[in-house]
PDB file of N, CA and C in Angstrom:
ATOM      1  N   MET N 275      -4.857   0.812  -9.668  1.00 83.00           N
ATOM      2  CA  MET N 275      -4.014   1.374  -8.643  1.00 83.00           C
ATOM      3  C   MET N 275      -3.224   2.568  -9.171  1.00 83.00           C
ATOM      4  N   LYS N 276      -2.802   2.461 -10.402  1.00 90.00           N
ATOM      5  CA  LYS N 276      -2.007   3.552 -10.968  1.00 90.00           C
ATOM      6  C   LYS N 276      -2.769   4.874 -10.924  1.00 90.00           C
ATOM      7  N   ASP N 277      -4.080   4.805 -11.151  1.00 92.00           N
ATOM      8  CA  ASP N 277      -4.891   6.025 -11.150  1.00 92.00           C
ATOM      9  C   ASP N 277      -4.944   6.697  -9.778  1.00 92.00           C
ATOM     10  N   LEU N 278      -4.745   5.937  -8.713  1.00 94.00           N
ATOM     11  CA  LEU N 278      -4.721   6.525  -7.371  1.00 94.00           C
ATOM     12  C   LEU N 278      -3.459   7.340  -7.134  1.00 94.00           C
ATOM     13  N   PHE N 279      -2.325   6.839  -7.610  1.00 95.00           N
ATOM     14  CA  PHE N 279      -1.037   7.462  -7.315  1.00 95.00           C
ATOM     15  C   PHE N 279      -0.580   8.478  -8.360  1.00 95.00           C
ATOM     16  N   ARG N 280      -1.020   8.306  -9.589  1.00 96.00           N
ATOM     17  CA  ARG N 280      -0.566   9.164 -10.691  1.00 96.00           C
ATOM     18  C   ARG N 280      -0.750  10.664 -10.451  1.00 96.00           C
ATOM     19  N   PRO N 281      -1.833  11.124  -9.813  1.00 97.00           N
ATOM     20  CA  PRO N 281      -2.007  12.573  -9.619  1.00 97.00           C
ATOM     21  C   PRO N 281      -0.980  13.221  -8.685  1.00 97.00           C
ATOM     22  N   PHE N 282      -0.251  12.433  -7.912  1.00 97.00           N
ATOM     23  CA  PHE N 282       0.685  13.005  -6.950  1.00 97.00           C
ATOM     24  C   PHE N 282       1.995  13.404  -7.618  1.00 97.00           C
ATOM     25  N   ILE N 283       2.481  14.577  -7.235  1.00 97.00           N
ATOM     26  CA  ILE N 283       3.743  15.093  -7.768  1.00 97.00           C
ATOM     27  C   ILE N 283       4.860  14.114  -7.446  1.00 97.00           C
ATOM     28  N   GLY N 284       5.701  13.851  -8.430  1.00 97.00           N
ATOM     29  CA  GLY N 284       6.853  12.989  -8.233  1.00 97.00           C
ATOM     30  C   GLY N 284       6.610  11.522  -8.540  1.00 97.00           C
ATOM     31  N   PHE N 285       5.375  11.156  -8.911  1.00 97.00           N
ATOM     32  CA  PHE N 285       5.079   9.754  -9.230  1.00 97.00           C
ATOM     33  C   PHE N 285       5.917   9.295 -10.416  1.00 97.00           C
ATOM     34  N   ARG N 286       6.546   8.127 -10.286  1.00 96.00           N
ATOM     35  CA  ARG N 286       7.331   7.554 -11.388  1.00 96.00           C
ATOM     36  C   ARG N 286       6.666   6.314 -11.969  1.00 96.00           C
ATOM     37  N   GLU N 287       6.469   5.292 -11.136  1.00 96.00           N
ATOM     38  CA  GLU N 287       5.886   4.051 -11.649  1.00 96.00           C
ATOM     39  C   GLU N 287       5.309   3.223 -10.513  1.00 96.00           C
ATOM     40  N   ILE N 288       4.535   2.224 -10.907  1.00 95.00           N
ATOM     41  CA  ILE N 288       3.966   1.286  -9.939  1.00 95.00           C
ATOM     42  C   ILE N 288       4.145  -0.128 -10.476  1.00 95.00           C
ATOM     43  N   LYS N 289       4.488  -1.043  -9.580  1.00 94.00           N
ATOM     44  CA  LYS N 289       4.595  -2.464  -9.923  1.00 94.00           C
ATOM     45  C   LYS N 289       3.620  -3.211  -9.031  1.00 94.00           C
ATOM     46  N   VAL N 290       2.794  -4.055  -9.639  1.00 91.00           N
ATOM     47  CA  VAL N 290       1.784  -4.806  -8.905  1.00 91.00           C
ATOM     48  C   VAL N 290       2.196  -6.272  -8.867  1.00 91.00           C
ATOM     49  N   VAL N 291       2.172  -6.859  -7.660  1.00 91.00           N
ATOM     50  CA  VAL N 291       2.545  -8.257  -7.466  1.00 91.00           C
ATOM     51  C   VAL N 291       1.377  -8.969  -6.791  1.00 91.00           C
ATOM     52  N   HIS N 292       0.902 -10.046  -7.398  1.00 88.00           N
ATOM     53  CA  HIS N 292      -0.174 -10.849  -6.814  1.00 88.00           C
ATOM     54  C   HIS N 292       0.455 -11.994  -6.032  1.00 88.00           C
ATOM     55  N   LYS N 293       0.133 -12.072  -4.743  1.00 85.00           N
ATOM     56  CA  LYS N 293       0.673 -13.119  -3.874  1.00 85.00           C
ATOM     57  C   LYS N 293      -0.454 -14.068  -3.489  1.00 85.00           C
ATOM     58  N   GLY N 294      -0.219 -15.364  -3.724  1.00 81.00           N
ATOM     59  CA  GLY N 294      -1.195 -16.359  -3.299  1.00 81.00           C
ATOM     60  C   GLY N 294      -1.169 -16.504  -1.789  1.00 81.00           C
ATOM     61  N   SER N 295      -2.191 -17.122  -1.235  1.00 78.00           N
ATOM     62  CA  SER N 295      -2.233 -17.317   0.216  1.00 78.00           C
ATOM     63  C   SER N 295      -1.175 -18.335   0.626  1.00 78.00           C
ATOM     64  N   ARG N 296      -0.599 -18.128   1.795  1.00 77.00           N
ATOM     65  CA  ARG N 296       0.443 -19.028   2.303  1.00 77.00           C
ATOM     66  C   ARG N 296      -0.150 -20.250   2.988  1.00 77.00           C
ATOM     67  N   ARG N 297      -1.314 -20.072   3.606  1.00 78.00           N
ATOM     68  CA  ARG N 297      -1.957 -21.168   4.329  1.00 78.00           C
ATOM     69  C   ARG N 297      -3.403 -21.294   3.877  1.00 78.00           C
ATOM     70  N   SER N 298      -3.947 -22.453   4.070  1.00 76.00           N
ATOM     71  CA  SER N 298      -5.345 -22.688   3.736  1.00 76.00           C
ATOM     72  C   SER N 298      -6.228 -21.749   4.553  1.00 76.00           C
ATOM     73  N   GLY N 299      -7.170 -21.114   3.907  1.00 76.00           N
ATOM     74  CA  GLY N 299      -8.073 -20.196   4.589  1.00 76.00           C
ATOM     75  C   GLY N 299      -7.624 -18.750   4.558  1.00 76.00           C
ATOM     76  N   ASP N 300      -6.346 -18.510   4.260  1.00 78.00           N
ATOM     77  CA  ASP N 300      -5.849 -17.138   4.155  1.00 78.00           C
ATOM     78  C   ASP N 300      -6.282 -16.534   2.826  1.00 78.00           C
ATOM     79  N   LYS N 301      -6.372 -15.225   2.803  1.00 79.00           N
ATOM     80  CA  LYS N 301      -6.718 -14.527   1.567  1.00 79.00           C
ATOM     81  C   LYS N 301      -5.455 -14.225   0.768  1.00 79.00           C
ATOM     82  N   ALA N 302      -5.601 -14.210  -0.539  1.00 77.00           N
ATOM     83  CA  ALA N 302      -4.494 -13.791  -1.397  1.00 77.00           C
ATOM     84  C   ALA N 302      -4.274 -12.293  -1.199  1.00 77.00           C
ATOM     85  N   MET N 303      -3.069 -11.831  -1.516  1.00 82.00           N
ATOM     86  CA  MET N 303      -2.739 -10.415  -1.338  1.00 82.00           C
ATOM     87  C   MET N 303      -2.303  -9.810  -2.662  1.00 82.00           C
ATOM     88  N   VAL N 304      -2.496  -8.522  -2.761  1.00 85.00           N
ATOM     89  CA  VAL N 304      -1.950  -7.766  -3.882  1.00 85.00           C
ATOM     90  C   VAL N 304      -0.996  -6.744  -3.277  1.00 85.00           C
ATOM     91  N   LEU N 305       0.266  -6.810  -3.680  1.00 88.00           N
ATOM     92  CA  LEU N 305       1.274  -5.862  -3.211  1.00 88.00           C
ATOM     93  C   LEU N 305       1.572  -4.895  -4.340  1.00 88.00           C
ATOM     94  N   CYS N 306       1.693  -3.636  -4.013  1.00 90.00           N
ATOM     95  CA  CYS N 306       2.030  -2.621  -5.003  1.00 90.00           C
ATOM     96  C   CYS N 306       3.278  -1.888  -4.540  1.00 90.00           C
ATOM     97  N   PHE N 307       4.219  -1.765  -5.427  1.00 93.00           N
ATOM     98  CA  PHE N 307       5.440  -1.026  -5.147  1.00 93.00           C
ATOM     99  C   PHE N 307       5.402   0.236  -5.991  1.00 93.00           C
ATOM    100  N   VAL N 308       5.307   1.370  -5.316  1.00 95.00           N
ATOM    101  CA  VAL N 308       5.147   2.647  -6.004  1.00 95.00           C
ATOM    102  C   VAL N 308       6.422   3.449  -5.834  1.00 95.00           C
ATOM    103  N   GLU N 309       6.927   3.968  -6.936  1.00 94.00           N
ATOM    104  CA  GLU N 309       8.169   4.742  -6.893  1.00 94.00           C
ATOM    105  C   GLU N 309       7.875   6.218  -7.145  1.00 94.00           C
ATOM    106  N   PHE N 310       8.484   7.048  -6.300  1.00 95.00           N
ATOM    107  CA  PHE N 310       8.403   8.501  -6.442  1.00 95.00           C
ATOM    108  C   PHE N 310       9.813   9.059  -6.583  1.00 95.00           C
ATOM    109  N   VAL N 311       9.912  10.299  -7.034  1.00 96.00           N
ATOM    110  CA  VAL N 311      11.225  10.908  -7.249  1.00 96.00           C
ATOM    111  C   VAL N 311      11.999  11.088  -5.953  1.00 96.00           C
ATOM    112  N   ASP N 312      11.284  11.301  -4.838  1.00 94.00           N
ATOM    113  CA  ASP N 312      11.985  11.432  -3.561  1.00 94.00           C
ATOM    114  C   ASP N 312      11.049  11.052  -2.412  1.00 94.00           C
ATOM    115  N   GLU N 313      11.625  10.986  -1.221  1.00 93.00           N
ATOM    116  CA  GLU N 313      10.877  10.561  -0.040  1.00 93.00           C
ATOM    117  C   GLU N 313       9.752  11.534   0.312  1.00 93.00           C
ATOM    118  N   LYS N 314       9.978  12.814   0.110  1.00 95.00           N
ATOM    119  CA  LYS N 314       8.957  13.819   0.428  1.00 95.00           C
ATOM    120  C   LYS N 314       7.704  13.609  -0.425  1.00 95.00           C
ATOM    121  N   CYS N 315       7.884  13.376  -1.716  1.00 96.00           N
ATOM    122  CA  CYS N 315       6.745  13.123  -2.608  1.00 96.00           C
ATOM    123  C   CYS N 315       6.024  11.839  -2.203  1.00 96.00           C
ATOM    124  N   ALA N 316       6.795  10.806  -1.871  1.00 95.00           N
ATOM    125  CA  ALA N 316       6.207   9.535  -1.450  1.00 95.00           C
ATOM    126  C   ALA N 316       5.409   9.704  -0.161  1.00 95.00           C
ATOM    127  N   LEU N 317       5.945  10.454   0.781  1.00 95.00           N
ATOM    128  CA  LEU N 317       5.274  10.673   2.057  1.00 95.00           C
ATOM    129  C   LEU N 317       3.967  11.444   1.874  1.00 95.00           C
ATOM    130  N   THR N 318       3.951  12.403   0.976  1.00 97.00           N
ATOM    131  CA  THR N 318       2.728  13.159   0.694  1.00 97.00           C
ATOM    132  C   THR N 318       1.630  12.228   0.190  1.00 97.00           C
ATOM    133  N   ALA N 319       1.962  11.361  -0.758  1.00 97.00           N
ATOM    134  CA  ALA N 319       0.983  10.408  -1.291  1.00 97.00           C
ATOM    135  C   ALA N 319       0.554   9.419  -0.217  1.00 97.00           C
ATOM    136  N   MET N 320       1.510   8.957   0.564  1.00 95.00           N
ATOM    137  CA  MET N 320       1.230   7.992   1.619  1.00 95.00           C
ATOM    138  C   MET N 320       0.245   8.563   2.639  1.00 95.00           C
ATOM    139  N   GLU N 321       0.477   9.779   3.070  1.00 96.00           N
ATOM    140  CA  GLU N 321      -0.405  10.414   4.058  1.00 96.00           C
ATOM    141  C   GLU N 321      -1.803  10.664   3.488  1.00 96.00           C
ATOM    142  N   ALA N 322      -1.881  11.005   2.224  1.00 97.00           N
ATOM    143  CA  ALA N 322      -3.178  11.290   1.602  1.00 97.00           C
ATOM    144  C   ALA N 322      -4.000  10.023   1.360  1.00 97.00           C
ATOM    145  N   LEU N 323      -3.330   8.915   1.048  1.00 96.00           N
ATOM    146  CA  LEU N 323      -4.048   7.702   0.653  1.00 96.00           C
ATOM    147  C   LEU N 323      -4.126   6.621   1.726  1.00 96.00           C
ATOM    148  N   GLN N 324      -3.427   6.798   2.838  1.00 95.00           N
ATOM    149  CA  GLN N 324      -3.447   5.784   3.898  1.00 95.00           C
ATOM    150  C   GLN N 324      -4.883   5.547   4.360  1.00 95.00           C
ATOM    151  N   GLY N 325      -5.312   4.295   4.337  1.00 93.00           N
ATOM    152  CA  GLY N 325      -6.666   3.955   4.760  1.00 93.00           C
ATOM    153  C   GLY N 325      -7.730   4.161   3.694  1.00 93.00           C
ATOM    154  N   TYR N 326      -7.315   4.484   2.460  1.00 94.00           N
ATOM    155  CA  TYR N 326      -8.263   4.682   1.353  1.00 94.00           C
ATOM    156  C   TYR N 326      -9.158   3.452   1.233  1.00 94.00           C
ATOM    157  N   LYS N 327     -10.463   3.669   1.246  1.00 93.00           N
ATOM    158  CA  LYS N 327     -11.428   2.584   1.138  1.00 93.00           C
ATOM    159  C   LYS N 327     -11.819   2.429  -0.326  1.00 93.00           C
ATOM    160  N   PHE N 328     -11.699   1.210  -0.840  1.00 88.00           N
ATOM    161  CA  PHE N 328     -11.937   0.976  -2.258  1.00 88.00           C
ATOM    162  C   PHE N 328     -13.413   1.064  -2.642  1.00 88.00           C
ATOM    163  N   ASP N 329     -14.314   0.750  -1.721  1.00 89.00           N
ATOM    164  CA  ASP N 329     -15.746   0.843  -2.011  1.00 89.00           C
ATOM    165  C   ASP N 329     -16.464   1.372  -0.771  1.00 89.00           C
ATOM    166  N   ASN N 330     -16.815   2.640  -0.782  1.00 88.00           N
ATOM    167  CA  ASN N 330     -17.462   3.273   0.375  1.00 88.00           C
ATOM    168  C   ASN N 330     -18.843   2.704   0.694  1.00 88.00           C
ATOM    169  N   LYS N 331     -19.443   1.999  -0.259  1.00 92.00           N
ATOM    170  CA  LYS N 331     -20.776   1.448  -0.037  1.00 92.00           C
ATOM    171  C   LYS N 331     -20.740   0.117   0.707  1.00 92.00           C
ATOM    172  N   LYS N 332     -19.566  -0.513   0.775  1.00 91.00           N
ATOM    173  CA  LYS N 332     -19.428  -1.801   1.466  1.00 91.00           C
ATOM    174  C   LYS N 332     -18.658  -1.607   2.767  1.00 91.00           C
ATOM    175  N   PRO N 333     -19.278  -1.934   3.896  1.00 88.00           N
ATOM    176  CA  PRO N 333     -18.591  -1.745   5.178  1.00 88.00           C
ATOM    177  C   PRO N 333     -17.330  -2.589   5.324  1.00 88.00           C
ATOM    178  N   ASP N 334     -17.286  -3.740   4.650  1.00 87.00           N
ATOM    179  CA  ASP N 334     -16.119  -4.619   4.760  1.00 87.00           C
ATOM    180  C   ASP N 334     -15.160  -4.473   3.572  1.00 87.00           C
ATOM    181  N   SER N 335     -15.259  -3.366   2.866  1.00 86.00           N
ATOM    182  CA  SER N 335     -14.386  -3.117   1.716  1.00 86.00           C
ATOM    183  C   SER N 335     -12.924  -3.045   2.161  1.00 86.00           C
ATOM    184  N   PRO N 336     -12.013  -3.598   1.353  1.00 86.00           N
ATOM    185  CA  PRO N 336     -10.590  -3.498   1.706  1.00 86.00           C
ATOM    186  C   PRO N 336     -10.131  -2.041   1.737  1.00 86.00           C
ATOM    187  N   VAL N 337      -9.148  -1.773   2.581  1.00 89.00           N
ATOM    188  CA  VAL N 337      -8.558  -0.442   2.659  1.00 89.00           C
ATOM    189  C   VAL N 337      -7.083  -0.529   2.297  1.00 89.00           C
ATOM    190  N   LEU N 338      -6.570   0.568   1.826  1.00 91.00           N
ATOM    191  CA  LEU N 338      -5.176   0.648   1.418  1.00 91.00           C
ATOM    192  C   LEU N 338      -4.288   0.804   2.645  1.00 91.00           C
ATOM    193  N   ARG N 339      -3.279  -0.054   2.751  1.00 91.00           N
ATOM    194  CA  ARG N 339      -2.285   0.036   3.826  1.00 91.00           C
ATOM    195  C   ARG N 339      -0.953   0.328   3.162  1.00 91.00           C
ATOM    196  N   ILE N 340      -0.380   1.469   3.498  1.00 93.00           N
ATOM    197  CA  ILE N 340       0.845   1.912   2.832  1.00 93.00           C
ATOM    198  C   ILE N 340       1.975   2.004   3.840  1.00 93.00           C
ATOM    199  N   GLN N 341       3.143   1.532   3.423  1.00 91.00           N
ATOM    200  CA  GLN N 341       4.345   1.689   4.241  1.00 91.00           C
ATOM    201  C   GLN N 341       5.541   1.823   3.313  1.00 91.00           C
ATOM    202  N   PHE N 342       6.600   2.415   3.836  1.00 90.00           N
ATOM    203  CA  PHE N 342       7.831   2.466   3.066  1.00 90.00           C
ATOM    204  C   PHE N 342       8.405   1.059   2.987  1.00 90.00           C
ATOM    205  N   ALA N 343       9.004   0.715   1.855  1.00 84.00           N
ATOM    206  CA  ALA N 343       9.609  -0.605   1.681  1.00 84.00           C
ATOM    207  C   ALA N 343      10.804  -0.748   2.612  1.00 84.00           C
ATOM    208  N   HIS N 344      10.965  -1.949   3.125  1.00 74.00           N
ATOM    209  CA  HIS N 344      12.104  -2.280   3.979  1.00 74.00           C
ATOM    210  C   HIS N 344      12.846  -3.435   3.327  1.00 74.00           C
ATOM    211  N   PHE N 345      14.127  -3.406   3.335  1.00 68.00           N
ATOM    212  CA  PHE N 345      14.910  -4.483   2.740  1.00 68.00           C
ATOM    213  C   PHE N 345      15.813  -5.081   3.792  1.00 68.00           C
ATOM    214  N   PRO N 346      15.903  -6.408   3.934  1.00 61.00           N
ATOM    215  CA  PRO N 346      15.165  -7.347   3.083  1.00 61.00           C
ATOM    216  C   PRO N 346      13.675  -7.251   3.357  1.00 61.00           C
ATOM    217  N   PHE N 347      12.883  -7.451   2.319  1.00 55.00           N
ATOM    218  CA  PHE N 347      11.445  -7.249   2.388  1.00 55.00           C
ATOM    219  C   PHE N 347      10.784  -8.320   3.239  1.00 55.00           C
ATOM    220  N   SER N 348       9.863  -7.908   4.093  1.00 57.00           N
ATOM    221  CA  SER N 348       9.029  -8.846   4.840  1.00 57.00           C
ATOM    222  C   SER N 348       7.624  -8.264   4.925  1.00 57.00           C
ATOM    223  N   LEU N 349       6.635  -9.125   4.911  1.00 56.00           N
ATOM    224  CA  LEU N 349       5.251  -8.680   4.978  1.00 56.00           C
ATOM    225  C   LEU N 349       4.920  -8.211   6.383  1.00 56.00           C
ATOM    226  N   PRO N 350       4.111  -7.166   6.513  1.00 56.00           N
ATOM    227  CA  PRO N 350       3.740  -6.672   7.842  1.00 56.00           C
ATOM    228  C   PRO N 350       2.766  -7.618   8.525  1.00 56.00           C
ATOM    229  N   SER N 351       2.768  -7.612   9.823  1.00 56.00           N
ATOM    230  CA  SER N 351       1.789  -8.352  10.604  1.00 56.00           C
ATOM    231  C   SER N 351       0.667  -7.381  10.927  1.00 56.00           C
ATOM    232  N   TYR N 352      -0.521  -7.618  10.404  1.00 51.00           N
ATOM    233  CA  TYR N 352      -1.620  -6.678  10.578  1.00 51.00           C
ATOM    234  C   TYR N 352      -2.241  -6.764  11.968  1.00 51.00           C
ATOM    235  N   HIS N 353      -1.888  -7.774  12.751  1.00 49.00           N
ATOM    236  CA  HIS N 353      -2.437  -7.893  14.096  1.00 49.00           C
ATOM    237  C   HIS N 353      -1.821  -6.874  15.046  1.00 49.00           C
ATOM    238  N   ASP N 354      -0.561  -6.553  14.856  1.00 49.00           N
ATOM    239  CA  ASP N 354       0.097  -5.594  15.746  1.00 49.00           C
ATOM    240  C   ASP N 354       0.650  -4.415  14.955  1.00 49.00           C
ATOM    241  N   GLU N 355      -0.131  -3.978  13.975  1.00 50.00           N
ATOM    242  CA  GLU N 355       0.292  -2.888  13.100  1.00 50.00           C
ATOM    243  C   GLU N 355       0.417  -1.585  13.879  1.00 50.00           C
ATOM    244  N   LYS N 356       1.502  -0.884  13.652  1.00 50.00           N
ATOM    245  CA  LYS N 356       1.750   0.404  14.297  1.00 50.00           C
ATOM    246  C   LYS N 356       1.967   1.449  13.214  1.00 50.00           C
ATOM    247  N   PRO N 357       1.686   2.719  13.514  1.00 51.00           N
ATOM    248  CA  PRO N 357       1.941   3.768  12.520  1.00 51.00           C
ATOM    249  C   PRO N 357       3.427   3.845  12.187  1.00 51.00           C
ATOM    250  N   ILE N 358       3.712   4.152  10.949  1.00 49.00           N
ATOM    251  CA  ILE N 358       5.096   4.270  10.501  1.00 49.00           C
ATOM    252  C   ILE N 358       5.534   5.713  10.639  1.00 49.00           C
ATOM    253  N   ARG N 359       6.633   5.919  11.276  1.00 50.00           N
ATOM    254  CA  ARG N 359       7.184   7.269  11.442  1.00 50.00           C
ATOM    255  C   ARG N 359       8.521   7.327  10.734  1.00 50.00           C
ATOM    256  N   ARG N 360       8.705   8.389   9.969  1.00 47.00           N
ATOM    257  CA  ARG N 360       9.979   8.568   9.258  1.00 47.00           C
ATOM    258  C   ARG N 360      10.522   9.914   9.584  1.00 47.00           C
TER     259      ARG N 360
END
């Protein structure tokens, strides 16, 4: 993941958190917290990488979903996901 964000101006660091599934049958999640020097740099990376497909050869490959962190932190509901506007 670091290699995806590192080329962007203002990149500081990334923290990766592995979350187990909450219910039987759910998939585990990987959360990444990426820090940039300012919101403008973060927004540039976010716009460039939103929807990044990890494997173009697989139609069901996971895609990157990026949003600004909200505190207190809560996981997004992907069923009614809306674009984030700042």
